[in-house]
CSV table of C-alpha atoms in Angstrom, one decimal:
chain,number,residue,atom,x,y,z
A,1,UNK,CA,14.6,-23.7,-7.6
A,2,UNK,CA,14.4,-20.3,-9.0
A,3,UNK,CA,11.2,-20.7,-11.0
A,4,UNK,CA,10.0,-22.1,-7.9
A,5,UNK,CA,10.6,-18.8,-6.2
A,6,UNK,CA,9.0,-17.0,-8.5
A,7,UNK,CA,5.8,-19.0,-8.9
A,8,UNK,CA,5.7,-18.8,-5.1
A,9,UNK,CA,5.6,-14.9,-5.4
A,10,UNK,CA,3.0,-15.0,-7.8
A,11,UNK,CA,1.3,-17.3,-5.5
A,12,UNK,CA,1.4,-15.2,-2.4
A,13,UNK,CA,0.2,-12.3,-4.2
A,14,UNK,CA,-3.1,-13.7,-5.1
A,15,UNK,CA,-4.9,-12.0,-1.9
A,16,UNK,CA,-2.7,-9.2,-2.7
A,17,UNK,CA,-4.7,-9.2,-6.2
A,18,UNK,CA,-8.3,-9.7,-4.7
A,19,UNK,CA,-7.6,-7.1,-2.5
A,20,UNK,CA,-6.8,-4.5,-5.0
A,21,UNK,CA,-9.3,-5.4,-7.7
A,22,UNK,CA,-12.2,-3.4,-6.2
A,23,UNK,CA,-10.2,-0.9,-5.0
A,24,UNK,CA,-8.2,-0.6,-8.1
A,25,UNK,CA,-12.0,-0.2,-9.8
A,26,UNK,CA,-13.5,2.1,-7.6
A,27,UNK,CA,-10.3,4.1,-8.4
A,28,UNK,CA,-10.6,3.8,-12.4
A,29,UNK,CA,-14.5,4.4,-11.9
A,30,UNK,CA,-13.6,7.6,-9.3
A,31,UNK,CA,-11.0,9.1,-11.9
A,32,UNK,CA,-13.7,8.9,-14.8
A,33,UNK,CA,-15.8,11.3,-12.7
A,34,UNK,CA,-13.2,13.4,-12.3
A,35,UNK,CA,-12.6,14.2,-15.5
A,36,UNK,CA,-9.4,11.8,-16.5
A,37,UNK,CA,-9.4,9.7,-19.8
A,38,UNK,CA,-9.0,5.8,-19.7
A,39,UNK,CA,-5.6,6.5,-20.7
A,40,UNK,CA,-4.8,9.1,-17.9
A,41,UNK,CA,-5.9,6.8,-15.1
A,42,UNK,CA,-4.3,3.9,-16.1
A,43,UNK,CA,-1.2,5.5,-16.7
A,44,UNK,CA,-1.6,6.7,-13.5
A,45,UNK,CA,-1.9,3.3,-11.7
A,46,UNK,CA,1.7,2.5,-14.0
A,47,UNK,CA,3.6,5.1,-12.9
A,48,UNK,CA,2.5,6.2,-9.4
A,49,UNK,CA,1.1,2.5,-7.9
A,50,UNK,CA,0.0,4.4,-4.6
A,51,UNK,CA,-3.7,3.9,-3.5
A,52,UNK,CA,-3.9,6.4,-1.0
A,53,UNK,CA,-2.2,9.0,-2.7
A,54,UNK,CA,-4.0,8.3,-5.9
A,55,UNK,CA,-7.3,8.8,-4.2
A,56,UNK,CA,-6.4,11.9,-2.5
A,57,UNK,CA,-5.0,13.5,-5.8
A,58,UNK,CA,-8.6,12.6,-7.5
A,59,UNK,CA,-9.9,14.4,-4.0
A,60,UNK,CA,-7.7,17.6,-4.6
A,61,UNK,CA,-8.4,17.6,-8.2
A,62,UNK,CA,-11.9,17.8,-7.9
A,63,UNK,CA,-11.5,20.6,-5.0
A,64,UNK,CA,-9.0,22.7,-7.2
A,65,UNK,CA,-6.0,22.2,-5.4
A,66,UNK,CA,-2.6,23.3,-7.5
A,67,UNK,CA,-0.2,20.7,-8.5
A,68,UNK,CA,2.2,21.7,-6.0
A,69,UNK,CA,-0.4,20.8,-2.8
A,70,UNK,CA,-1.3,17.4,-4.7
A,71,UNK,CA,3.1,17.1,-4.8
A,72,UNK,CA,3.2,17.4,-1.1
A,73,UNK,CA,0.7,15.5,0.1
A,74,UNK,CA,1.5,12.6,-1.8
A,75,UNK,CA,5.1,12.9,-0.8
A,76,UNK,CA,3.3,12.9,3.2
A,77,UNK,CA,1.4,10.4,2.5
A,78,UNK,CA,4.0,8.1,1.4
A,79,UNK,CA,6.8,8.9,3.6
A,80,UNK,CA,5.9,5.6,5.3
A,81,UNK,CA,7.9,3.7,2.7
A,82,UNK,CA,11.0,5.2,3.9
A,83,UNK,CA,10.5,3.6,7.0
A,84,UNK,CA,9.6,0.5,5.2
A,85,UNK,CA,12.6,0.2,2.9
A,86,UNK,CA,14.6,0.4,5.6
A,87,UNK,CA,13.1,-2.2,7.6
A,88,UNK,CA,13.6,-4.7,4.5
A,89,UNK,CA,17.6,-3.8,4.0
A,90,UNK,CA,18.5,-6.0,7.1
A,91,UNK,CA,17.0,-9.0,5.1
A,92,UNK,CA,18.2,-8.0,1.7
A,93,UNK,CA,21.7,-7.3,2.2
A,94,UNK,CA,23.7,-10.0,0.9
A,95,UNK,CA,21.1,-11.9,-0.7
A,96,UNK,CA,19.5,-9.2,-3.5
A,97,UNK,CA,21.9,-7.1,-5.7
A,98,UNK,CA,21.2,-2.7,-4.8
A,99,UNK,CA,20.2,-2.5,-7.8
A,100,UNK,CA,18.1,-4.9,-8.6
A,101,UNK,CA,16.6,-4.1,-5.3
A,102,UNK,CA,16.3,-1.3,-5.8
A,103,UNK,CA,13.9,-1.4,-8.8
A,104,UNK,CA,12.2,-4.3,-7.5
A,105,UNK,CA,10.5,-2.0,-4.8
A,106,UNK,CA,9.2,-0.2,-6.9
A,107,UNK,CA,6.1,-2.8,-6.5
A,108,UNK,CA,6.7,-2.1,-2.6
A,109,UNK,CA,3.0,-1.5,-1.0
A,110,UNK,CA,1.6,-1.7,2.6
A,111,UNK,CA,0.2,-5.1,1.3
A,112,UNK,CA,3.6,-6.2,-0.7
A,113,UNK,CA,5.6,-5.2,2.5
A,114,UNK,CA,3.1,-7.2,5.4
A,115,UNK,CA,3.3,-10.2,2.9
A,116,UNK,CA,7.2,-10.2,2.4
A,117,UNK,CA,8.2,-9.8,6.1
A,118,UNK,CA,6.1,-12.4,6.9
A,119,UNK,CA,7.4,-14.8,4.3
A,120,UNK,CA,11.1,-13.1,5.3
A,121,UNK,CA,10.6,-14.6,9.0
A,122,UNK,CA,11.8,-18.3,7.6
A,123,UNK,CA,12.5,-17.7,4.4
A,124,UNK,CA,15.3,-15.6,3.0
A,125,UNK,CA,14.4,-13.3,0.0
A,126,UNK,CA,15.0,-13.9,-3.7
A,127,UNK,CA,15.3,-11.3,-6.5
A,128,UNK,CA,13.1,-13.5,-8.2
A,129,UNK,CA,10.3,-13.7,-5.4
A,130,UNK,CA,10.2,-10.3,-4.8
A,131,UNK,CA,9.6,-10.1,-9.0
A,132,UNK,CA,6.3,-12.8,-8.4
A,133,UNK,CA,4.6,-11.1,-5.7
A,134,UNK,CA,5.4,-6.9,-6.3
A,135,UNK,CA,4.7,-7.3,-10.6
A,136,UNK,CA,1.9,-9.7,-10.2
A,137,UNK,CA,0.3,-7.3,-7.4
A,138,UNK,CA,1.0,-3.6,-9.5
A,139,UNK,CA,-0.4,-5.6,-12.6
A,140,UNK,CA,-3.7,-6.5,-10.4
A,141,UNK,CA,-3.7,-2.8,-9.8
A,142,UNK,CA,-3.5,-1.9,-13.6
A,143,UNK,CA,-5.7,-4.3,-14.8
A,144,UNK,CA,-8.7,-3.4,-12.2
A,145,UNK,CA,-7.9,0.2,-12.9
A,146,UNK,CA,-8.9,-0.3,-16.4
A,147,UNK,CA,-12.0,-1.8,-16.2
A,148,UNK,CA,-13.1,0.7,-14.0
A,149,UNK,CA,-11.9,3.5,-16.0
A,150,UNK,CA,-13.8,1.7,-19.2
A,151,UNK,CA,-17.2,0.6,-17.1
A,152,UNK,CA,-17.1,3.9,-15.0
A,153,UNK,CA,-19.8,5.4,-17.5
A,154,UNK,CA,-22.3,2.5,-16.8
A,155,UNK,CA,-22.0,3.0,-13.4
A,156,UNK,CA,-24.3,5.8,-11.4
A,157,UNK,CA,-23.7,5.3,-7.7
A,158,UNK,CA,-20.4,4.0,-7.4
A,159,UNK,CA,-21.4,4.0,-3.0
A,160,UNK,CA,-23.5,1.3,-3.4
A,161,UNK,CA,-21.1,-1.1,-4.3
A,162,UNK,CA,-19.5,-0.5,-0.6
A,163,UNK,CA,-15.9,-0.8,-2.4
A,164,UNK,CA,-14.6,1.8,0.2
A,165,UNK,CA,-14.9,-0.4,2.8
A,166,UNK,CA,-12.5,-3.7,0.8
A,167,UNK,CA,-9.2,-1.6,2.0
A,168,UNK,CA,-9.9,-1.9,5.9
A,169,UNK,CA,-10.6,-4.9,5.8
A,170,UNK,CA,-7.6,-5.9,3.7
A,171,UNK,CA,-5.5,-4.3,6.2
A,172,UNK,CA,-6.9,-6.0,9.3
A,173,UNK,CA,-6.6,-9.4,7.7
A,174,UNK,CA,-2.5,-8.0,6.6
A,175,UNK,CA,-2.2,-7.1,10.5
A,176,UNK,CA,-3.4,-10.9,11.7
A,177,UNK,CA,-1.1,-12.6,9.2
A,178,UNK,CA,1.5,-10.6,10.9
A,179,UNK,CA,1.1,-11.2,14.7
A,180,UNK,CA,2.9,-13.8,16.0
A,181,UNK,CA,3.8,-13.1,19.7
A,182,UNK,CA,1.7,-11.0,22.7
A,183,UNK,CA,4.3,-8.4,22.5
A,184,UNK,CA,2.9,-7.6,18.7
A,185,UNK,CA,-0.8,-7.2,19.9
A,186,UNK,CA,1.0,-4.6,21.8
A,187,UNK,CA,2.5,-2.5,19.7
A,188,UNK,CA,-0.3,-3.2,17.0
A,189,UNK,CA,-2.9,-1.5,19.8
A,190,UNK,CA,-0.3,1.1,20.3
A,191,UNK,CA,0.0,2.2,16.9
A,192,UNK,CA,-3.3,2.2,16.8
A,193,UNK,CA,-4.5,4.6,19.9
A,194,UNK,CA,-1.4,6.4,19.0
A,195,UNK,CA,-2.7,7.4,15.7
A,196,UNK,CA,-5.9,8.2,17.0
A,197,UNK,CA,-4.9,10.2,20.2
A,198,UNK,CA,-3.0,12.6,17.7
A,199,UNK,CA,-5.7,12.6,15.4
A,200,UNK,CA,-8.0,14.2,18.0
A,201,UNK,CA,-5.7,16.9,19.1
A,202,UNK,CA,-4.4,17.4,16.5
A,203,UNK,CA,-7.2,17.0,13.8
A,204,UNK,CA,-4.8,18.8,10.9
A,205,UNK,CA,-2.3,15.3,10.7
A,206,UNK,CA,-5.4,13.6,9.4
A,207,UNK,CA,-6.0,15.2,6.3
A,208,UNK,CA,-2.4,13.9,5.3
A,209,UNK,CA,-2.5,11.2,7.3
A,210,UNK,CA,0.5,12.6,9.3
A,211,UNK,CA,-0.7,11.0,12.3
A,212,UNK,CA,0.0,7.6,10.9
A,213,UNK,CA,3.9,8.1,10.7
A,214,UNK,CA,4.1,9.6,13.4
A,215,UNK,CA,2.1,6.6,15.3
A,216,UNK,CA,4.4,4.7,13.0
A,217,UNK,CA,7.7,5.5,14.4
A,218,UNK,CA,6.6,5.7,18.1
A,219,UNK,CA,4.9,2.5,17.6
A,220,UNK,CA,8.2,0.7,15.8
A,221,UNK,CA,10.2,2.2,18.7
A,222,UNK,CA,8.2,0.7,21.2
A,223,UNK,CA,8.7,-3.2,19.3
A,224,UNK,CA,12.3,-2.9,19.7
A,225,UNK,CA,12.4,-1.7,23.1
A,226,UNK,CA,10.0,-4.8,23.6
A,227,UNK,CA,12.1,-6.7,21.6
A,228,UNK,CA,15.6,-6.0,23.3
């Protein structure tokens, strides 16, 4: 039963892995233009595992920004995994040790999350589940960090590949998996003009993506109204 749990994370992060290998590429290609070493990239992918805030970091890098602006922005950037977190203690409790919950989500992405609530919604969570799908995903990360880090060099117009455009699409195919009622279209096209109302008068949240946890929480507020 348990190794069954576990092959079934690894198994339900296989889109998870897809997703990320061009992404994790373009990253490792992207950081070899900026200046970082095989080594310093993949490390990087190790120890941070945070797309966006990877990619803005290479952004402020190559624009000169100190360390402590790159600190910040990251930490605004990922301030949506509070809110996450959260969300997944309700299903958690009882069922996964702190601790071992605790370092477990340390493979805890947007992807990781929409995959695991959706799985959470009939089945309840195992330590080893969470293992399968959060390891095999960061490793999918590494791995296609690496090879772009190594092939970067051969590469001369990283656009061409249209590997900015794998991450949207990743996301709306995360956001279908996870409707299940009207009331979610809802509060899916609420988040969504939300973020963009604030975005346009308020054009500042968007270079730190601000306006997405702020759209976030409003939006999250409105499902339980709904809900209740």
């Amino acid at each position: 039963m348990q190794s069954k749990e576990l092959r079934q994370g690894i198994s339900d992060s296989i889109p998870i892995v897809l997703g990320y290998l061009p992404l994790g590429f373009a990253f490792g290609v992207l950081a070899g233009e900026a200046g970082m070493s095989t080594i310093q990239a993949t490390a990087m992918s190790i120890l941070c595992f945070t797309g966006a805030g990877q990619y803005i970091t290479l952004g402020l890098m190559q624009a000169g920004g100190a360390v402590i602006t790159i600190i910040v922005a990251n930490i605004l950037v990922n301030l949506r995994y509070i809110l996450f977190s959260t969300s997944l203690v309700p299903y958690l409790k009882g069922r996964v040790p702190t601790i071992t919950g605790s370092l477990l989500c340390y493979g805890l992405t947007d992807e990781t999350y929409a995959v695991s609530m959706n799985r959470y919604q009939d089945h309840p969570p195992t330590a080893l589940y969470i293992a399968g799908l959060n390891f095999s995903s960061h490793l999918g990360w590494i791995l296609s960090t690496f090879l772009g880090a190594v092939l970067g060099a051969y590469i001369t117009n990283p656009d061409r590949l249209g590997l900015n455009f794998t991450l949207p699409a990743m996301f709306v195919c995360l956001l279908v998996f996870m409707i299940r009622h009207r009331s979610d279209v809802l509060v899916a096209l609420s988040a969504a003009l939300i973020c963009l109302l604030i975005g346009h008068f308020a054009p500042s949240t968007m270079g730190n993506l601000f306006n997405i946890i702020i759209a976030t929480i409003i939006a999250a507020s409105l499902g339980m109204v709904i809900n209740e």
